[in-house]
Structure formats: C-alpha cells, structure tokens
C-alpha cells in the first residue's frame, strides 16, 4: 500500500473488503488492521463486486466514495 498525498484539511479513510479470497490475501490484509483510517473486512464467500462495494459503503464513514479493484497484487 502507498500513502496518497491530499490537499490540506482533507482526510481520508481506506476500507478494504477481502471478498472470500483463498490465496493468502486475508493474512496479508490483517497486517493493516488497527492502523489509523484503515478498516479491513473479510467475507467468508465471494459474493461478487456489487456486494463487496456495498460492504465497503457500510463500513465507510466519509462523504465521498471511490471504489477500486485489485487482483493479483
């Protein structure tokens, strides 16, 4: 993960949804739990992108939302 520089006064939050992966992603993401402004949610099954986005929205606390996807990272 890389830090993103934002204009002064802008806060950010990162919500990561692991949608049922079985490739070691769960363990890698657990390293980010407890860090400021980062929320990690693990789903037991892969319900697809739409459900992952809705889960992200449920855990987000901000006013803007920018969904992203990453595979094979």
N, CA, C and O atoms as a Tinker XYZ file with bonds, in Angstrom:
   292  protein
     1  N      0.826000   -1.167000    0.000000    73     2
     2  CA     0.000000    0.000000    0.000000    64     1     3
     3  C      0.873000    1.233000    0.000000    63     2     4     5
     4  O      1.938000    1.244000    0.616000    81     3
     5  N      0.434000    2.266000   -0.682000    73     3     6
     6  CA     1.178000    3.511000   -0.728000    64     5     7
     7  C      0.328000    4.635000   -0.159000    63     6     8     9
     8  O     -0.894000    4.651000   -0.307000    81     7
     9  N      0.991000    5.560000    0.485000    73     7    10
    10  CA     0.288000    6.730000    1.007000    64     9    11
    11  C     -0.087000    7.649000   -0.143000    63    10    12    13
    12  O      0.631000    7.742000   -1.138000    81    11
    13  N     -1.204000    8.318000    0.001000    73    11    14
    14  CA    -1.667000    9.272000   -1.003000    64    13    15
    15  C     -1.617000   10.660000   -0.387000    63    14    16    17
    16  O     -2.183000   10.891000    0.682000    81    15
    17  N     -0.937000   11.586000   -1.061000    73    15    18
    18  CA    -0.883000   12.961000   -0.566000    64    17    19
    19  C     -2.172000   13.681000   -0.939000    63    18    20    21
    20  O     -2.614000   13.642000   -2.087000    81    19
    21  N     -2.759000   14.328000    0.041000    73    19    22
    22  CA    -4.011000   15.038000   -0.171000    64    21    23
    23  C     -3.839000   16.500000    0.191000    63    22    24    25
    24  O     -2.967000   16.841000    0.991000    81    23
    25  N     -4.664000   17.378000   -0.391000    73    23    26
    26  CA    -4.597000   18.795000   -0.034000    64    25    27
    27  C     -4.863000   18.990000    1.457000    63    26    28    29
    28  O     -5.533000   18.169000    2.083000    81    27
    29  N     -4.345000   20.062000    2.017000    73    27    30
    30  CA    -4.525000   20.341000    3.438000    64    29    31
    31  C     -5.986000   20.313000    3.858000    63    30    32    33
    32  O     -6.853000   20.819000    3.146000    81    31
    33  N     -6.251000   19.728000    5.003000    73    31    34
    34  CA    -7.598000   19.686000    5.534000    64    33    35
    35  C     -8.445000   18.530000    5.039000    63    34    36    37
    36  O     -9.529000   18.292000    5.571000    81    35
    37  N     -7.979000   17.811000    4.038000    73    35    38
    38  CA    -8.750000   16.694000    3.510000    64    37    39
    39  C     -8.324000   15.432000    4.265000    63    38    40    41
    40  O     -7.136000   15.119000    4.354000    81    39
    41  N     -9.291000   14.731000    4.796000    73    39    42
    42  CA    -8.984000   13.469000    5.462000    64    41    43
    43  C     -9.370000   12.321000    4.553000    63    42    44    45
    44  O    -10.152000   12.486000    3.617000    81    43
    45  N     -8.822000   11.179000    4.835000    73    43    46
    46  CA    -9.135000   10.017000    4.022000    64    45    47
    47  C     -9.270000    8.795000    4.924000    63    46    48    49
    48  O     -8.774000    8.750000    6.050000    81    47
    49  N     -9.956000    7.826000    4.375000    73    47    50
    50  CA   -10.178000    6.571000    5.060000    64    49    51
    51  C    -10.075000    5.487000    3.994000    63    50    52    53
    52  O    -10.556000    5.669000    2.876000    81    51
    53  N     -9.466000    4.387000    4.325000    73    51    54
    54  CA    -9.353000    3.275000    3.386000    64    53    55
    55  C    -10.136000    2.104000    3.960000    63    54    56    57
    56  O     -9.867000    1.643000    5.069000    81    55
    57  N    -11.112000    1.628000    3.184000    73    55    58
    58  CA   -11.886000    0.457000    3.575000    64    57    59
    59  C    -11.527000   -0.655000    2.590000    63    58    60    61
    60  O    -11.725000   -0.511000    1.384000    81    59
    61  N    -11.004000   -1.750000    3.106000    73    59    62
    62  CA   -10.587000   -2.872000    2.266000    64    61    63
    63  C    -11.551000   -4.026000    2.510000    63    62    64    65
    64  O    -11.777000   -4.426000    3.652000    81    63
    65  N    -12.117000   -4.558000    1.427000    73    63    66
    66  CA   -13.014000   -5.700000    1.527000    64    65    67
    67  C    -12.351000   -6.880000    0.823000    63    66    68    69
    68  O    -12.143000   -6.855000   -0.390000    81    67
    69  N    -12.026000   -7.902000    1.591000    73    67    70
    70  CA   -11.491000   -9.147000    1.048000    64    69    71
    71  C    -12.687000  -10.056000    0.815000    63    70    72    73
    72  O    -13.286000  -10.557000    1.766000    81    71
    73  N    -13.032000  -10.269000   -0.441000    73    71    74
    74  CA   -14.266000  -10.989000   -0.749000    64    73    75
    75  C    -14.059000  -12.493000   -0.922000    63    74    76    77
    76  O    -14.277000  -13.048000   -1.999000    81    75
    77  N    -13.640000  -13.126000    0.150000    73    75    78
    78  CA   -13.551000  -14.582000    0.157000    64    77    79
    79  C    -12.333000  -15.160000   -0.525000    63    78    80    81
    80  O    -12.379000  -16.288000   -1.015000    81    79
    81  N    -11.257000  -14.423000   -0.567000    73    79    82
    82  CA   -10.059000  -14.935000   -1.245000    64    81    83
    83  C     -9.481000  -16.120000   -0.474000    63    82    84    85
    84  O     -9.691000  -16.254000    0.732000    81    83
    85  N     -8.758000  -16.968000   -1.183000    73    83    86
    86  CA    -8.099000  -18.110000   -0.548000    64    85    87
    87  C     -6.642000  -18.202000   -1.000000    63    86    88    89
    88  O     -6.064000  -19.286000   -1.072000    81    87
    89  N     -6.065000  -17.041000   -1.301000    73    87    90
    90  CA    -4.705000  -17.001000   -1.836000    64    89    91
    91  C     -3.707000  -16.358000   -0.875000    63    90    92    93
    92  O     -2.613000  -15.971000   -1.287000    81    91
    93  N     -4.072000  -16.241000    0.396000    73    91    94
    94  CA    -3.175000  -15.613000    1.362000    64    93    95
    95  C     -3.444000  -14.136000    1.576000    63    94    96    97
    96  O     -2.803000  -13.503000    2.414000    81    95
    97  N     -4.391000  -13.577000    0.820000    73    95    98
    98  CA    -4.714000  -12.154000    0.960000    64    97    99
    99  C     -5.183000  -11.825000    2.370000    63    98   100   101
   100  O     -4.823000  -10.786000    2.924000    81    99
   101  N     -5.983000  -12.710000    2.948000    73    99   102
   102  CA    -6.521000  -12.482000    4.290000    64   101   103
   103  C     -5.407000  -12.204000    5.284000    63   102   104   105
   104  O     -5.485000  -11.244000    6.050000    81   103
   105  N     -4.383000  -13.022000    5.279000    73   103   106
   106  CA    -3.270000  -12.855000    6.210000    64   105   107
   107  C     -2.499000  -11.566000    5.924000    63   106   108   109
   108  O     -2.072000  -10.879000    6.852000    81   107
   109  N     -2.322000  -11.240000    4.663000    73   107   110
   110  CA    -1.602000  -10.009000    4.314000    64   109   111
   111  C     -2.378000   -8.778000    4.782000    63   110   112   113
   112  O     -1.785000   -7.835000    5.307000    81   111
   113  N     -3.696000   -8.780000    4.597000    73   111   114
   114  CA    -4.502000   -7.630000    4.985000    64   113   115
   115  C     -4.594000   -7.471000    6.496000    63   114   116   117
   116  O     -4.751000   -6.355000    6.990000    81   115
   117  N     -4.500000   -8.562000    7.228000    73   115   118
   118  CA    -4.557000   -8.473000    8.687000    64   117   119
   119  C     -3.436000   -7.603000    9.252000    63   118   120   121
   120  O     -3.562000   -7.072000   10.355000    81   119
   121  N     -2.349000   -7.453000    8.511000    73   119   122
   122  CA    -1.245000   -6.594000    8.949000    64   121   123
   123  C     -1.665000   -5.127000    9.015000    63   122   124   125
   124  O     -1.024000   -4.334000    9.705000    81   123
   125  N     -2.740000   -4.751000    8.300000    73   123   126
   126  CA    -3.200000   -3.362000    8.270000    64   125   127
   127  C     -4.270000   -3.069000    9.319000    63   126   128   129
   128  O     -4.616000   -1.910000    9.547000    81   127
   129  N     -4.792000   -4.110000    9.952000    73   127   130
   130  CA    -5.817000   -3.905000   10.986000    64   129   131
   131  C     -5.236000   -3.092000   12.128000    63   130   132   133
   132  O     -4.105000   -3.320000   12.558000    81   131
   133  N     -6.012000   -2.151000   12.609000    73   131   134
   134  CA    -5.570000   -1.336000   13.732000    64   133   135
   135  C     -4.814000   -0.081000   13.336000    63   134   136   137
   136  O     -4.553000    0.770000   14.185000    81   135
   137  N     -4.457000    0.053000   12.065000    73   135   138
   138  CA    -3.789000    1.277000   11.619000    64   137   139
   139  C     -4.822000    2.388000   11.500000    63   138   140   141
   140  O     -5.987000    2.122000   11.206000    81   139
   141  N     -4.407000    3.630000   11.726000    73   139   142
   142  CA    -5.362000    4.737000   11.639000    64   141   143
   143  C     -5.991000    4.845000   10.245000    63   142   144   145
   144  O     -5.308000    4.707000    9.230000    81   143
   145  N     -7.278000    5.088000   10.219000    73   143   146
   146  CA    -8.028000    5.339000    8.982000    64   145   147
   147  C     -8.086000    4.149000    8.031000    63   146   148   149
   148  O     -8.386000    4.323000    6.850000    81   147
   149  N     -7.804000    2.941000    8.522000    73   147   150
   150  CA    -7.896000    1.750000    7.664000    64   149   151
   151  C     -8.841000    0.747000    8.325000    63   150   152   153
   152  O     -8.685000    0.403000    9.497000    81   151
   153  N     -9.816000    0.289000    7.555000    73   151   154
   154  CA   -10.748000   -0.733000    8.003000    64   153   155
   155  C    -10.625000   -1.924000    7.067000    63   154   156   157
   156  O    -10.658000   -1.761000    5.847000    81   155
   157  N    -10.485000   -3.112000    7.622000    73   155   158
   158  CA   -10.391000   -4.327000    6.818000    64   157   159
   159  C    -11.578000   -5.221000    7.152000    63   158   160   161
   160  O    -11.844000   -5.500000    8.321000    81   159
   161  N    -12.287000   -5.668000    6.123000    73   159   162
   162  CA   -13.400000   -6.593000    6.314000    64   161   163
   163  C    -13.143000   -7.836000    5.481000    63   162   164   165
   164  O    -12.824000   -7.745000    4.296000    81   163
   165  N    -13.283000   -8.994000    6.105000    73   163   166
   166  CA   -13.132000  -10.268000    5.398000    64   165   167
   167  C    -14.500000  -10.931000    5.245000    63   166   168   169
   168  O    -15.219000  -11.122000    6.226000    81   167
   169  N    -14.849000  -11.276000    4.020000    73   167   170
   170  CA   -16.068000  -12.060000    3.770000    64   169   171
   171  C    -15.664000  -13.524000    3.683000    63   170   172   173
   172  O    -14.562000  -13.849000    3.241000    81   171
   173  N    -16.553000  -14.390000    4.101000    73   171   174
   174  CA   -16.232000  -15.813000    4.043000    64   173   175
   175  C    -16.392000  -16.377000    2.637000    63   174   176   177
   176  O    -15.731000  -17.347000    2.266000    81   175
   177  N    -17.269000  -15.764000    1.866000    73   175   178
   178  CA   -17.502000  -16.202000    0.493000    64   177   179
   179  C    -17.376000  -15.023000   -0.454000    63   178   180   181
   180  O    -17.524000  -13.869000   -0.051000    81   179
   181  N    -17.100000  -15.326000   -1.725000    73   179   182
   182  CA   -17.045000  -14.288000   -2.749000    64   181   183
   183  C    -18.454000  -14.097000   -3.302000    63   182   184   185
   184  O    -18.982000  -14.958000   -4.007000    81   183
   185  N    -19.050000  -12.960000   -2.973000    73   183   186
   186  CA   -20.401000  -12.661000   -3.430000    64   185   187
   187  C    -20.393000  -11.733000   -4.635000    63   186   188   189
   188  O    -21.459000  -11.326000   -5.096000    81   187
   189  N    -19.225000  -11.389000   -5.154000    73   187   190
   190  CA   -19.134000  -10.529000   -6.322000    64   189   191
   191  C    -18.820000   -9.083000   -5.971000    63   190   192   193
   192  O    -18.863000   -8.673000   -4.811000    81   191
   193  N    -18.500000   -8.319000   -7.026000    73   191   194
   194  CA   -18.086000   -6.928000   -6.845000    64   193   195
   195  C    -19.176000   -6.071000   -6.204000    63   194   196   197
   196  O    -18.886000   -5.273000   -5.312000    81   195
   197  N    -20.422000   -6.226000   -6.647000    73   195   198
   198  CA   -21.506000   -5.400000   -6.120000    64   197   199
   199  C    -21.646000   -5.533000   -4.611000    63   198   200   201
   200  O    -21.791000   -4.535000   -3.907000    81   199
   201  N    -21.602000   -6.751000   -4.120000    73   199   202
   202  CA   -21.704000   -6.969000   -2.675000    64   201   203
   203  C    -20.485000   -6.413000   -1.963000    63   202   204   205
   204  O    -20.611000   -5.829000   -0.887000    81   203
   205  N    -19.307000   -6.585000   -2.547000    73   203   206
   206  CA   -18.091000   -6.037000   -1.927000    64   205   207
   207  C    -18.185000   -4.514000   -1.819000    63   206   208   209
   208  O    -17.779000   -3.941000   -0.808000    81   207
   209  N    -18.709000   -3.862000   -2.840000    73   207   210
   210  CA   -18.868000   -2.405000   -2.802000    64   209   211
   211  C    -19.871000   -2.011000   -1.722000    63   210   212   213
   212  O    -19.641000   -1.052000   -0.984000    81   211
   213  N    -20.979000   -2.742000   -1.624000    73   211   214
   214  CA   -21.971000   -2.434000   -0.582000    64   213   215
   215  C    -21.398000   -2.637000    0.815000    63   214   216   217
   216  O    -21.697000   -1.865000    1.726000    81   215
   217  N    -20.582000   -3.661000    0.990000    73   215   218
   218  CA   -19.923000   -3.880000    2.285000    64   217   219
   219  C    -18.999000   -2.711000    2.582000    63   218   220   221
   220  O    -18.970000   -2.211000    3.706000    81   219
   221  N    -18.240000   -2.272000    1.576000    73   219   222
   222  CA   -17.355000   -1.116000    1.757000    64   221   223
   223  C    -18.126000    0.122000    2.166000    63   222   224   225
   224  O    -17.690000    0.866000    3.044000    81   223
   225  N    -19.270000    0.351000    1.536000    73   223   226
   226  CA   -20.105000    1.502000    1.881000    64   225   227
   227  C    -20.628000    1.400000    3.316000    63   226   228   229
   228  O    -20.736000    2.406000    4.016000    81   227
   229  N    -20.946000    0.200000    3.739000    73   227   230
   230  CA   -21.452000    0.003000    5.096000    64   229   231
   231  C    -20.402000    0.391000    6.142000    63   230   232   233
   232  O    -20.740000    0.953000    7.184000    81   231
   233  N    -19.140000    0.092000    5.865000    73   231   234
   234  CA   -18.077000    0.365000    6.822000    64   233   235
   235  C    -17.483000    1.769000    6.678000    63   234   236   237
   236  O    -16.805000    2.249000    7.587000    81   235
   237  N    -17.729000    2.424000    5.554000    73   235   238
   238  CA   -17.174000    3.762000    5.321000    64   237   239
   239  C    -17.879000    4.795000    6.193000    63   238   240   241
   240  O    -19.066000    4.668000    6.495000    81   239
   241  N    -17.129000    5.815000    6.590000    73   239   242
   242  CA   -17.702000    6.873000    7.421000    64   241   243
   243  C    -17.653000    8.233000    6.742000    63   242   244   245
   244  O    -18.187000    9.202000    7.282000    81   243
   245  N    -17.035000    8.334000    5.587000    73   243   246
   246  CA   -16.872000    9.618000    4.907000    64   245   247
   247  C    -18.064000   10.019000    4.068000    63   246   248   249
   248  O    -19.109000    9.369000    4.089000    81   247
   249  N    -17.891000   11.104000    3.326000    73   247   250
   250  CA   -18.966000   11.638000    2.493000    64   249   251
   251  C    -18.759000   11.341000    1.008000    63   250   252   253
   252  O    -19.688000   11.511000    0.218000    81   251
   253  N    -17.576000   10.906000    0.617000    73   251   254
   254  CA   -17.292000   10.547000   -0.781000    64   253   255
   255  C    -16.770000    9.124000   -0.813000    63   254   256   257
   256  O    -16.137000    8.661000    0.136000    81   255
   257  N    -17.040000    8.434000   -1.910000    73   255   258
   258  CA   -16.657000    7.030000   -2.018000    64   257   259
   259  C    -16.063000    6.780000   -3.389000    63   258   260   261
   260  O    -16.679000    7.120000   -4.399000    81   259
   261  N    -14.888000    6.197000   -3.444000    73   259   262
   262  CA   -14.203000    5.895000   -4.701000    64   261   263
   263  C    -13.840000    4.419000   -4.709000    63   262   264   265
   264  O    -12.795000    4.043000   -4.179000    81   263
   265  N    -14.690000    3.563000   -5.306000    73   263   266
   266  CA   -14.390000    2.135000   -5.293000    64   265   267
   267  C    -13.230000    1.802000   -6.211000    63   266   268   269
   268  O    -13.043000    2.436000   -7.249000    81   267
   269  N    -12.464000    0.818000   -5.826000    73   267   270
   270  CA   -11.347000    0.355000   -6.640000    64   269   271
   271  C    -11.287000   -1.150000   -6.558000    63   270   272   273
   272  O    -11.901000   -1.768000   -5.687000    81   271
   273  N    -10.546000   -1.729000   -7.470000    73   271   274
   274  CA   -10.383000   -3.179000   -7.511000    64   273   275
   275  C     -8.929000   -3.516000   -7.692000    63   274   276   277
   276  O     -8.193000   -2.805000   -8.376000    81   275
   277  N     -8.519000   -4.595000   -7.081000    73   275   278
   278  CA    -7.142000   -5.032000   -7.269000    64   277   279
   279  C     -7.079000   -6.554000   -7.186000    63   278   280   281
   280  O     -7.497000   -7.151000   -6.194000    81   279
   281  N     -6.561000   -7.160000   -8.221000    73   279   282
   282  CA    -6.361000   -8.603000   -8.239000    64   281   283
   283  C     -4.904000   -8.886000   -8.521000    63   282   284   285
   284  O     -4.245000   -8.131000   -9.236000    81   283
   285  N     -4.404000   -9.958000   -7.968000    73   283   286
   286  CA    -3.048000  -10.392000   -8.267000    64   285   287
   287  C     -1.969000   -9.502000   -7.701000    63   286   288   289
   288  O     -0.831000   -9.533000   -8.169000    81   287
   289  N     -2.306000   -8.712000   -6.705000    73   287   290
   290  CA    -1.310000   -7.809000   -6.123000    64   289   291
   291  C     -0.465000   -8.527000   -5.105000    63   290   292
   292  O      0.428000   -7.925000   -4.509000    81   291
